[in-house]
Amino acid sequence: MAEAITSRMSFTSLKRKQPKTFTVRIITMDAEMEFNCEMKWKGKDLFDLVCRTLGLRETWFFGLQYTIKDTIAWLRWIKKVLGHDVPKEEPVTFHFLAKFYPENVEEELVQDITQHLFFLQVKKQILEEKIYCPPEASVLLASYAVQAKYGDYDPSVHKRGFLAEEELLPKRVINLYQMTPEMWEERITAWYAEHRGRTRDEAEMEYLKIAQDTEMYGVNYFLIRNKKGTELLLGVDALGLHIYDLENRLTPKTSFPWNEIRNISYSDKEFTIKPLEKKIDVFKFNSSKLRVNKLILQLCIGNHDLFMRRRKADSLEVQQMKAQAREEKARKQMERQRL
Amino acid sequence: QPAKFAPYQKALREIRYSLLPFANESG
């Protein structure tokens, strides 16, 4: 009897101690998962849990994205998850995405999982034409994407039509040529066959090495208005800030590299970029909303931090990660040779 | 700064030429 009371008591106290939670859905580039998130959790608590679940250590490139009134926003680390302007119905949904891009994918993306998530995200942007990619580069990229998915080309397995269901090229590229799907498949397969021996990780890295050389890779564009009221585009990326004409997102009219900017600030909708060089004029512009200004400033701070960090020695954590990745690569290569 | 697509220039040139005969006039 006494035992029964004790066990009932401990059950009650356990029940009382259970913190209040809500359900969060996280959508990554290739998976969806749900977590019970405590009411008091801050953005960082949830983000760390997602990274731990994915086994991702190069966390600094990523963020949890949500959309509010057609504007994208990122979860802030020090603010409570529910303190954000997120729809309050459960599950509260976030997209786990790369927020910042490396300057050099080969040097900076160490873990296979990091490379894979970048590969999937950049491939989607290219196929959806968010990034302009010339036709010849699109074909070469498609051939690496096929190598990553199908492994080495084997004509006895990869028969005519094996790519029929795959989305491999941007529609714009397909429309530029009078070629049947079979002709595209033939062309892509000819290059795919050239990549024999490349592992999935290597093929994905080759893909990223090509993609990072396209002009729009890693650039976040924002519609702005200069002091004269002219509409322009502001681009924020790993190297700095860029100003574009509306009709040309490829070549900036002006650029401000991060190491030539003294200060960036905004008050209400007005944004100010103060160059380091005093002779260069201060650049002022207006964005569409205060919410957009917040996003621009967040991206500026994050990209600037990474820009400075890249120019210093690697942290112990990164050194260790790189050493592990090298060992792992060497081990895989040995195994392949043995086979 | 290395040229864009530096290690892939040869492959890209070959693909460009191979696509050329099929280009739409508007393209």
mmCIF file of C-alpha atoms in Angstrom:
data_model
loop_
_atom_site.group_PDB
_atom_site.id
_atom_site.type_symbol
_atom_site.label_atom_id
_atom_site.label_comp_id
_atom_site.label_asym_id
_atom_site.label_seq_id
_atom_site.Cartn_x
_atom_site.Cartn_y
_atom_site.Cartn_z
ATOM 1 C CA MET A 1 0.000 0.000 0.000
ATOM 2 C CA ALA A 2 2.728 2.425 1.044
ATOM 3 C CA GLU A 3 4.582 1.528 -2.126
ATOM 4 C CA ALA A 4 1.527 2.267 -4.210
ATOM 5 C CA ILE A 5 1.156 5.685 -2.584
ATOM 6 C CA THR A 6 4.821 6.472 -3.145
ATOM 7 C CA SER A 7 4.685 5.482 -6.782
ATOM 8 C CA ARG A 8 1.494 7.477 -7.293
ATOM 9 C CA MET A 9 3.109 10.464 -5.617
ATOM 10 C CA SER A 10 6.221 10.312 -7.718
ATOM 11 C CA PHE A 11 4.078 9.956 -10.833
ATOM 12 C CA THR A 12 2.101 13.061 -9.830
ATOM 13 C CA SER A 13 5.236 15.045 -9.111
ATOM 14 C CA LEU A 14 6.727 13.896 -12.407
ATOM 15 C CA LYS A 15 3.595 14.979 -14.169
ATOM 16 C CA ARG A 16 3.722 18.346 -12.452
ATOM 17 C CA LYS A 17 7.333 18.838 -13.471
ATOM 18 C CA GLN A 18 6.617 18.234 -17.164
ATOM 19 C CA PRO A 19 7.232 21.608 -18.814
ATOM 20 C CA LYS A 20 4.639 23.005 -21.174
ATOM 21 C CA THR A 21 5.543 22.350 -24.763
ATOM 22 C CA PHE A 22 4.339 23.074 -28.269
ATOM 23 C CA THR A 23 5.018 21.234 -31.499
ATOM 24 C CA VAL A 24 7.499 22.561 -34.008
ATOM 25 C CA ARG A 25 7.914 21.238 -37.531
ATOM 26 C CA ILE A 26 11.339 21.647 -39.094
ATOM 27 C CA ILE A 27 11.678 21.281 -42.846
ATOM 28 C CA THR A 28 15.206 20.697 -44.142
ATOM 29 C CA MET A 29 16.145 20.304 -47.801
ATOM 30 C CA ASP A 30 15.510 16.569 -47.657
ATOM 31 C CA ALA A 31 13.537 15.795 -44.508
ATOM 32 C CA GLU A 32 10.812 16.907 -42.177
ATOM 33 C CA MET A 33 10.848 16.418 -38.449
ATOM 34 C CA GLU A 34 8.821 17.404 -35.448
ATOM 35 C CA PHE A 35 9.982 18.374 -31.991
ATOM 36 C CA ASN A 36 8.346 19.223 -28.711
ATOM 37 C CA CYS A 37 9.607 22.671 -27.953
ATOM 38 C CA GLU A 38 9.386 24.093 -24.421
ATOM 39 C CA MET A 39 7.474 27.354 -24.116
ATOM 40 C CA LYS A 40 10.491 29.073 -22.576
ATOM 41 C CA TRP A 41 12.942 27.959 -25.292
ATOM 42 C CA LYS A 42 14.873 30.591 -27.158
ATOM 43 C CA GLY A 43 15.720 30.375 -30.854
ATOM 44 C CA LYS A 44 19.168 29.020 -30.038
ATOM 45 C CA ASP A 45 17.753 26.124 -27.977
ATOM 46 C CA LEU A 46 15.629 24.935 -30.876
ATOM 47 C CA PHE A 47 18.379 25.521 -33.456
ATOM 48 C CA ASP A 48 20.914 23.553 -31.377
ATOM 49 C CA LEU A 49 18.475 20.672 -31.040
ATOM 50 C CA VAL A 50 17.944 20.568 -34.815
ATOM 51 C CA CYS A 51 21.715 20.697 -35.493
ATOM 52 C CA ARG A 52 22.347 17.916 -32.956
ATOM 53 C CA THR A 53 19.614 15.796 -34.542
ATOM 54 C CA LEU A 54 21.107 16.302 -38.001
ATOM 55 C CA GLY A 55 24.664 15.703 -36.765
ATOM 56 C CA LEU A 56 25.630 19.084 -38.181
ATOM 57 C CA ARG A 57 28.595 20.925 -36.670
ATOM 58 C CA GLU A 58 29.176 23.734 -39.166
ATOM 59 C CA THR A 59 26.201 25.505 -37.680
ATOM 60 C CA TRP A 60 27.297 29.076 -38.492
ATOM 61 C CA PHE A 61 26.040 28.913 -42.094
ATOM 62 C CA PHE A 62 22.481 27.938 -41.162
ATOM 63 C CA GLY A 63 19.345 29.364 -39.666
ATOM 64 C CA LEU A 64 15.663 28.655 -39.112
ATOM 65 C CA GLN A 65 13.570 30.586 -41.583
ATOM 66 C CA TYR A 66 9.903 31.518 -41.488
ATOM 67 C CA THR A 67 7.738 33.811 -43.575
ATOM 68 C CA ILE A 68 5.675 36.643 -42.251
ATOM 69 C CA LYS A 69 3.497 38.726 -44.550
ATOM 70 C CA ASP A 70 5.436 37.642 -47.644
ATOM 71 C CA THR A 71 8.753 38.637 -46.103
ATOM 72 C CA ILE A 72 11.265 36.058 -45.023
ATOM 73 C CA ALA A 73 12.630 36.247 -41.493
ATOM 74 C CA TRP A 74 15.099 34.200 -39.467
ATOM 75 C CA LEU A 75 14.710 32.978 -35.923
ATOM 76 C CA ARG A 76 16.806 35.057 -33.519
ATOM 77 C CA TRP A 77 18.978 33.169 -31.064
ATOM 78 C CA ILE A 78 18.373 35.241 -27.975
ATOM 79 C CA LYS A 79 14.641 35.700 -28.436
ATOM 80 C CA LYS A 80 12.031 33.154 -27.332
ATOM 81 C CA VAL A 81 10.754 31.029 -30.197
ATOM 82 C CA LEU A 82 7.182 32.104 -29.457
ATOM 83 C CA GLY A 83 8.281 35.724 -29.056
ATOM 84 C CA HIS A 84 8.747 35.849 -32.844
ATOM 85 C CA ASP A 85 5.985 36.953 -35.142
ATOM 86 C CA VAL A 86 5.258 33.351 -36.152
ATOM 87 C CA PRO A 87 1.783 31.906 -36.821
ATOM 88 C CA LYS A 88 0.721 30.509 -33.470
ATOM 89 C CA GLU A 89 -1.049 27.387 -34.762
ATOM 90 C CA GLU A 90 0.769 24.135 -34.185
ATOM 91 C CA PRO A 91 2.949 22.834 -35.543
ATOM 92 C CA VAL A 92 4.934 26.052 -35.769
ATOM 93 C CA THR A 93 6.902 25.545 -38.952
ATOM 94 C CA PHE A 94 10.454 26.597 -39.770
ATOM 95 C CA HIS A 95 12.728 25.873 -42.714
ATOM 96 C CA PHE A 96 16.250 24.853 -41.817
ATOM 97 C CA LEU A 97 18.312 26.553 -44.539
ATOM 98 C CA ALA A 98 21.710 28.007 -45.316
ATOM 99 C CA LYS A 99 21.546 31.682 -44.375
ATOM 100 C CA PHE A 100 25.171 32.508 -45.141
ATOM 101 C CA TYR A 101 27.325 31.175 -47.948
ATOM 102 C CA PRO A 102 31.045 30.413 -47.916
ATOM 103 C CA GLU A 103 33.435 32.380 -50.108
ATOM 104 C CA ASN A 104 35.040 29.141 -51.209
ATOM 105 C CA VAL A 105 33.026 25.945 -50.863
ATOM 106 C CA GLU A 106 36.011 23.637 -51.151
ATOM 107 C CA GLU A 107 37.942 25.330 -48.349
ATOM 108 C CA GLU A 108 35.079 26.035 -46.001
ATOM 109 C CA LEU A 109 32.516 23.250 -46.210
ATOM 110 C CA VAL A 110 34.060 20.435 -44.258
ATOM 111 C CA GLN A 111 31.435 17.911 -43.225
ATOM 112 C CA ASP A 112 29.584 15.835 -45.820
ATOM 113 C CA ILE A 113 26.210 16.778 -44.312
ATOM 114 C CA THR A 114 26.993 20.497 -44.680
ATOM 115 C CA GLN A 115 28.020 20.026 -48.318
ATOM 116 C CA HIS A 116 24.932 17.943 -48.996
ATOM 117 C CA LEU A 117 22.541 20.539 -47.575
ATOM 118 C CA PHE A 118 24.231 23.287 -49.589
ATOM 119 C CA PHE A 119 24.144 21.134 -52.718
ATOM 120 C CA LEU A 120 20.393 20.544 -52.376
ATOM 121 C CA GLN A 121 19.645 24.195 -51.662
ATOM 122 C CA VAL A 122 21.772 25.589 -54.506
ATOM 123 C CA LYS A 123 20.458 22.972 -56.966
ATOM 124 C CA LYS A 124 16.897 24.024 -56.123
ATOM 125 C CA GLN A 125 17.758 27.691 -56.637
ATOM 126 C CA ILE A 126 19.298 26.929 -60.031
ATOM 127 C CA LEU A 127 16.408 24.758 -61.218
ATOM 128 C CA GLU A 128 13.884 27.333 -60.004
ATOM 129 C CA GLU A 129 15.893 30.040 -61.775
ATOM 130 C CA LYS A 130 16.502 32.020 -58.606
ATOM 131 C CA ILE A 131 20.128 31.887 -59.716
ATOM 132 C CA TYR A 132 20.887 32.550 -63.384
ATOM 133 C CA CYS A 133 22.996 29.757 -64.817
ATOM 134 C CA PRO A 134 24.260 29.709 -68.435
ATOM 135 C CA PRO A 135 23.082 26.718 -70.538
ATOM 136 C CA GLU A 136 26.477 25.013 -70.786
ATOM 137 C CA ALA A 137 27.027 25.273 -67.020
ATOM 138 C CA SER A 138 23.480 23.964 -66.444
ATOM 139 C CA VAL A 139 24.279 20.843 -68.479
ATOM 140 C CA LEU A 140 27.557 20.244 -66.648
ATOM 141 C CA LEU A 141 25.838 20.748 -63.296
ATOM 142 C CA ALA A 142 23.109 18.298 -64.306
ATOM 143 C CA SER A 143 25.764 15.693 -65.121
ATOM 144 C CA TYR A 144 27.297 16.060 -61.637
ATOM 145 C CA ALA A 145 23.860 15.912 -60.004
ATOM 146 C CA VAL A 146 23.258 12.618 -61.859
ATOM 147 C CA GLN A 147 26.638 11.255 -60.753
ATOM 148 C CA ALA A 148 25.796 12.187 -57.142
ATOM 149 C CA LYS A 149 22.451 10.398 -57.319
ATOM 150 C CA TYR A 150 23.164 7.366 -59.537
ATOM 151 C CA GLY A 151 26.847 6.625 -58.885
ATOM 152 C CA ASP A 152 29.066 5.506 -61.781
ATOM 153 C CA TYR A 153 27.510 5.272 -65.210
ATOM 154 C CA ASP A 154 26.699 1.729 -66.224
ATOM 155 C CA PRO A 155 25.005 1.416 -69.641
ATOM 156 C CA SER A 156 23.487 -1.928 -68.651
ATOM 157 C CA VAL A 157 21.694 -0.260 -65.736
ATOM 158 C CA HIS A 158 21.241 3.295 -66.937
ATOM 159 C CA LYS A 159 19.236 2.601 -70.040
ATOM 160 C CA ARG A 160 17.598 5.107 -72.374
ATOM 161 C CA GLY A 161 14.960 7.078 -70.536
ATOM 162 C CA PHE A 162 16.479 6.617 -67.082
ATOM 163 C CA LEU A 163 16.505 10.392 -66.601
ATOM 164 C CA ALA A 164 13.002 10.919 -67.998
ATOM 165 C CA GLU A 165 11.485 11.688 -64.588
ATOM 166 C CA GLU A 166 14.344 13.802 -63.305
ATOM 167 C CA GLU A 167 14.247 17.578 -63.174
ATOM 168 C CA LEU A 168 17.743 18.420 -64.282
ATOM 169 C CA LEU A 169 17.719 21.682 -66.212
ATOM 170 C CA PRO A 170 16.110 25.089 -65.684
ATOM 171 C CA LYS A 171 13.061 25.531 -67.979
ATOM 172 C CA ARG A 172 14.628 28.656 -69.466
ATOM 173 C CA VAL A 173 17.583 26.587 -70.704
ATOM 174 C CA ILE A 174 15.343 23.891 -72.215
ATOM 175 C CA ASN A 175 13.344 26.561 -74.033
ATOM 176 C CA LEU A 176 16.464 28.072 -75.577
ATOM 177 C CA TYR A 177 17.073 24.998 -77.760
ATOM 178 C CA GLN A 178 15.141 22.813 -80.137
ATOM 179 C CA MET A 179 16.046 19.586 -78.448
ATOM 180 C CA THR A 180 13.891 16.643 -77.395
ATOM 181 C CA PRO A 181 14.096 15.248 -73.825
ATOM 182 C CA GLU A 182 15.994 12.271 -75.325
ATOM 183 C CA MET A 183 18.582 14.588 -76.831
ATOM 184 C CA TRP A 184 19.075 16.338 -73.487
ATOM 185 C CA GLU A 185 19.413 12.989 -71.755
ATOM 186 C CA GLU A 186 22.014 11.876 -74.263
ATOM 187 C CA ARG A 187 24.027 15.060 -73.791
ATOM 188 C CA ILE A 188 23.867 14.959 -69.988
ATOM 189 C CA THR A 189 24.683 11.239 -69.931
ATOM 190 C CA ALA A 190 27.779 11.765 -72.121
ATOM 191 C CA TRP A 191 29.161 14.118 -69.440
ATOM 192 C CA TYR A 192 27.893 11.977 -66.598
ATOM 193 C CA ALA A 193 29.969 9.086 -67.972
ATOM 194 C CA GLU A 194 33.052 11.322 -67.695
ATOM 195 C CA HIS A 195 32.659 11.556 -63.916
ATOM 196 C CA ARG A 196 33.320 7.859 -63.305
ATOM 197 C CA GLY A 197 34.901 7.198 -59.923
ATOM 198 C CA ARG A 198 33.502 10.292 -58.203
ATOM 199 C CA THR A 199 31.728 9.542 -54.935
ATOM 200 C CA ARG A 200 28.478 11.260 -54.070
ATOM 201 C CA ASP A 201 30.295 13.779 -51.876
ATOM 202 C CA GLU A 202 32.863 14.542 -54.556
ATOM 203 C CA ALA A 203 30.208 14.997 -57.254
ATOM 204 C CA GLU A 204 28.245 17.325 -54.979
ATOM 205 C CA MET A 205 31.378 19.329 -54.246
ATOM 206 C CA GLU A 206 32.130 19.660 -57.987
ATOM 207 C CA TYR A 207 28.561 20.870 -58.423
ATOM 208 C CA LEU A 208 29.043 23.539 -55.768
ATOM 209 C CA LYS A 209 32.423 24.603 -57.174
ATOM 210 C CA ILE A 210 30.761 25.367 -60.508
ATOM 211 C CA ALA A 211 27.661 26.937 -58.967
ATOM 212 C CA GLN A 212 29.651 29.302 -56.736
ATOM 213 C CA ASP A 213 31.080 30.961 -59.846
ATOM 214 C CA THR A 214 27.662 32.036 -61.105
ATOM 215 C CA GLU A 215 27.021 35.718 -60.456
ATOM 216 C CA MET A 216 23.858 35.352 -58.378
ATOM 217 C CA TYR A 217 25.097 32.556 -56.104
ATOM 218 C CA GLY A 218 24.777 33.480 -52.426
ATOM 219 C CA VAL A 219 23.397 36.977 -53.057
ATOM 220 C CA ASN A 220 20.328 38.168 -51.118
ATOM 221 C CA TYR A 221 18.564 40.826 -53.194
ATOM 222 C CA PHE A 222 16.401 43.604 -51.777
ATOM 223 C CA LEU A 223 14.418 46.267 -53.569
ATOM 224 C CA ILE A 224 15.558 49.708 -52.407
ATOM 225 C CA ARG A 225 15.121 53.346 -53.385
ATOM 226 C CA ASN A 226 18.010 55.788 -53.389
ATOM 227 C CA LYS A 227 17.711 59.404 -52.220
ATOM 228 C CA LYS A 228 16.558 60.452 -55.713
ATOM 229 C CA GLY A 229 13.734 57.916 -55.529
ATOM 230 C CA THR A 230 15.253 55.580 -58.143
ATOM 231 C CA GLU A 231 14.485 51.919 -57.581
ATOM 232 C CA LEU A 232 17.600 49.777 -57.290
ATOM 233 C CA LEU A 233 18.556 46.407 -55.905
ATOM 234 C CA LEU A 234 20.786 45.905 -52.904
ATOM 235 C CA GLY A 235 22.701 42.633 -52.841
ATOM 236 C CA VAL A 236 24.163 41.259 -49.611
ATOM 237 C CA ASP A 237 26.653 38.406 -49.868
ATOM 238 C CA ALA A 238 29.800 36.914 -48.362
ATOM 239 C CA LEU A 239 32.033 39.598 -49.866
ATOM 240 C CA GLY A 240 30.061 42.761 -49.181
ATOM 241 C CA LEU A 241 27.199 44.955 -50.342
ATOM 242 C CA HIS A 242 26.401 45.502 -54.004
ATOM 243 C CA ILE A 243 24.109 47.921 -55.795
ATOM 244 C CA TYR A 244 22.403 46.748 -58.999
ATOM 245 C CA ASP A 245 20.138 48.274 -61.602
ATOM 246 C CA LEU A 246 16.690 46.681 -61.493
ATOM 247 C CA GLU A 247 17.147 44.948 -64.832
ATOM 248 C CA ASN A 248 20.625 43.548 -64.203
ATOM 249 C CA ARG A 249 21.125 41.306 -61.207
ATOM 250 C CA LEU A 250 24.371 39.926 -62.616
ATOM 251 C CA THR A 251 26.747 42.878 -62.624
ATOM 252 C CA PRO A 252 26.661 45.375 -59.768
ATOM 253 C CA LYS A 253 26.977 49.107 -60.513
ATOM 254 C CA THR A 254 28.876 49.598 -57.274
ATOM 255 C CA SER A 255 30.204 47.335 -54.558
ATOM 256 C CA PHE A 256 31.228 47.935 -50.958
ATOM 257 C CA PRO A 257 33.499 45.115 -49.756
ATOM 258 C CA TRP A 258 33.084 44.374 -46.038
ATOM 259 C CA ASN A 259 36.595 45.555 -45.225
ATOM 260 C CA GLU A 260 35.891 48.963 -46.796
ATOM 261 C CA ILE A 261 32.748 49.672 -44.756
ATOM 262 C CA ARG A 262 33.026 51.637 -41.541
ATOM 263 C CA ASN A 263 29.458 51.337 -40.369
ATOM 264 C CA ILE A 264 25.984 50.224 -41.426
ATOM 265 C CA SER A 265 22.894 51.442 -39.631
ATOM 266 C CA TYR A 266 19.228 52.231 -40.113
ATOM 267 C CA SER A 267 16.671 54.442 -38.553
ATOM 268 C CA ASP A 268 13.084 53.680 -39.460
ATOM 269 C CA LYS A 269 13.204 52.882 -43.203
ATOM 270 C CA GLU A 270 16.403 54.762 -43.992
ATOM 271 C CA PHE A 271 19.559 52.752 -44.279
ATOM 272 C CA THR A 272 23.060 54.265 -44.186
ATOM 273 C CA ILE A 273 26.313 52.721 -45.407
ATOM 274 C CA LYS A 274 29.387 54.657 -44.266
ATOM 275 C CA PRO A 275 32.526 53.718 -46.226
ATOM 276 C CA LEU A 276 35.884 53.585 -44.442
ATOM 277 C CA GLU A 277 37.389 55.940 -47.002
ATOM 278 C CA LYS A 278 36.202 59.416 -46.057
ATOM 279 C CA LYS A 279 36.420 60.662 -49.647
ATOM 280 C CA ILE A 280 33.725 58.200 -50.733
ATOM 281 C CA ASP A 281 30.185 59.471 -50.217
ATOM 282 C CA VAL A 282 27.926 57.971 -47.584
ATOM 283 C CA PHE A 283 25.266 55.883 -49.350
ATOM 284 C CA LYS A 284 21.712 56.254 -48.079
ATOM 285 C CA PHE A 285 18.674 54.346 -49.255
ATOM 286 C CA ASN A 286 15.173 53.339 -48.220
ATOM 287 C CA SER A 287 13.875 49.794 -48.149
ATOM 288 C CA SER A 288 10.233 48.810 -48.375
ATOM 289 C CA LYS A 289 9.588 47.958 -44.723
ATOM 290 C CA LEU A 290 11.181 48.178 -41.308
ATOM 291 C CA ARG A 291 11.045 44.378 -41.202
ATOM 292 C CA VAL A 292 13.199 44.260 -44.342
ATOM 293 C CA ASN A 293 15.714 46.662 -42.776
ATOM 294 C CA LYS A 294 16.030 44.307 -39.812
ATOM 295 C CA LEU A 295 16.696 41.414 -42.181
ATOM 296 C CA ILE A 296 19.265 43.391 -44.200
ATOM 297 C CA LEU A 297 21.122 44.388 -41.044
ATOM 298 C CA GLN A 298 21.092 40.809 -39.721
ATOM 299 C CA LEU A 299 22.553 39.559 -42.998
ATOM 300 C CA CYS A 300 25.168 42.329 -42.991
ATOM 301 C CA ILE A 301 26.291 41.541 -39.441
ATOM 302 C CA GLY A 302 26.423 37.787 -40.064
ATOM 303 C CA ASN A 303 28.258 38.037 -43.373
ATOM 304 C CA HIS A 304 30.686 40.605 -41.983
ATOM 305 C CA ASP A 305 31.464 38.354 -38.989
ATOM 306 C CA LEU A 306 32.169 35.392 -41.255
ATOM 307 C CA PHE A 307 34.259 37.586 -43.581
ATOM 308 C CA MET A 308 36.456 38.621 -40.617
ATOM 309 C CA ARG A 309 36.581 35.101 -39.211
ATOM 310 C CA ARG A 310 37.822 33.712 -42.544
ATOM 311 C CA ARG A 311 40.755 36.085 -42.402
ATOM 312 C CA LYS A 312 41.900 34.738 -39.053
ATOM 313 C CA ALA A 313 43.322 31.329 -38.155
ATOM 314 C CA ASP A 314 40.755 28.527 -37.921
ATOM 315 C CA SER A 315 39.300 27.926 -34.466
ATOM 316 C CA LEU A 316 40.323 24.726 -32.683
ATOM 317 C CA GLU A 317 36.901 23.250 -33.440
ATOM 318 C CA VAL A 318 37.295 23.881 -37.183
ATOM 319 C CA GLN A 319 40.901 22.651 -37.201
ATOM 320 C CA GLN A 320 39.742 19.438 -35.538
ATOM 321 C CA MET A 321 36.829 19.071 -37.959
ATOM 322 C CA LYS A 322 39.105 19.561 -40.964
ATOM 323 C CA ALA A 323 41.609 17.009 -39.647
ATOM 324 C CA GLN A 324 38.801 14.491 -39.100
ATOM 325 C CA ALA A 325 37.417 15.129 -42.583
ATOM 326 C CA ARG A 326 40.887 14.632 -44.129
ATOM 327 C CA GLU A 327 41.327 11.335 -42.271
ATOM 328 C CA GLU A 328 37.885 10.183 -43.305
ATOM 329 C CA LYS A 329 38.541 11.073 -46.938
ATOM 330 C CA ALA A 330 41.877 9.234 -46.920
ATOM 331 C CA ARG A 331 40.223 6.195 -45.352
ATOM 332 C CA LYS A 332 37.476 6.167 -47.989
ATOM 333 C CA GLN A 333 40.029 6.535 -50.776
ATOM 334 C CA MET A 334 42.067 3.601 -49.412
ATOM 335 C CA GLU A 335 38.936 1.513 -49.228
ATOM 336 C CA ARG A 336 38.002 2.375 -52.797
ATOM 337 C CA GLN A 337 41.472 1.490 -54.053
ATOM 338 C CA ARG A 338 41.350 -1.801 -52.172
ATOM 339 C CA LEU A 339 38.005 -2.614 -53.751
ATOM 340 C CA GLN B 1 41.048 36.195 -58.423
ATOM 341 C CA PRO B 2 41.010 33.060 -60.611
ATOM 342 C CA ALA B 3 38.859 33.243 -63.771
ATOM 343 C CA LYS B 4 35.269 32.138 -63.331
ATOM 344 C CA PHE B 5 34.696 28.408 -63.911
ATOM 345 C CA ALA B 6 38.504 28.092 -64.332
ATOM 346 C CA PRO B 7 38.915 24.284 -64.108
ATOM 347 C CA TYR B 8 35.781 23.701 -66.171
ATOM 348 C CA GLN B 9 36.446 26.018 -69.131
ATOM 349 C CA LYS B 10 37.217 23.203 -71.579
ATOM 350 C CA ALA B 11 34.136 21.176 -70.696
ATOM 351 C CA LEU B 12 31.923 24.261 -70.807
ATOM 352 C CA ARG B 13 33.290 25.264 -74.226
ATOM 353 C CA GLU B 14 32.617 21.779 -75.603
ATOM 354 C CA ILE B 15 29.060 21.790 -74.280
ATOM 355 C CA ARG B 16 28.446 25.290 -75.644
ATOM 356 C CA TYR B 17 29.560 24.246 -79.144
ATOM 357 C CA SER B 18 27.549 21.037 -79.027
ATOM 358 C CA LEU B 19 24.369 22.987 -78.173
ATOM 359 C CA LEU B 20 24.915 25.678 -80.770
ATOM 360 C CA PRO B 21 23.277 23.904 -83.757
ATOM 361 C CA PHE B 22 20.050 23.501 -81.773
ATOM 362 C CA ALA B 23 19.709 27.059 -80.494
ATOM 363 C CA ASN B 24 16.377 28.752 -81.137
ATOM 364 C CA GLU B 25 16.704 31.829 -83.257
ATOM 365 C CA SER B 26 15.433 33.971 -80.398
ATOM 366 C CA GLY B 27 18.083 32.415 -78.125
#
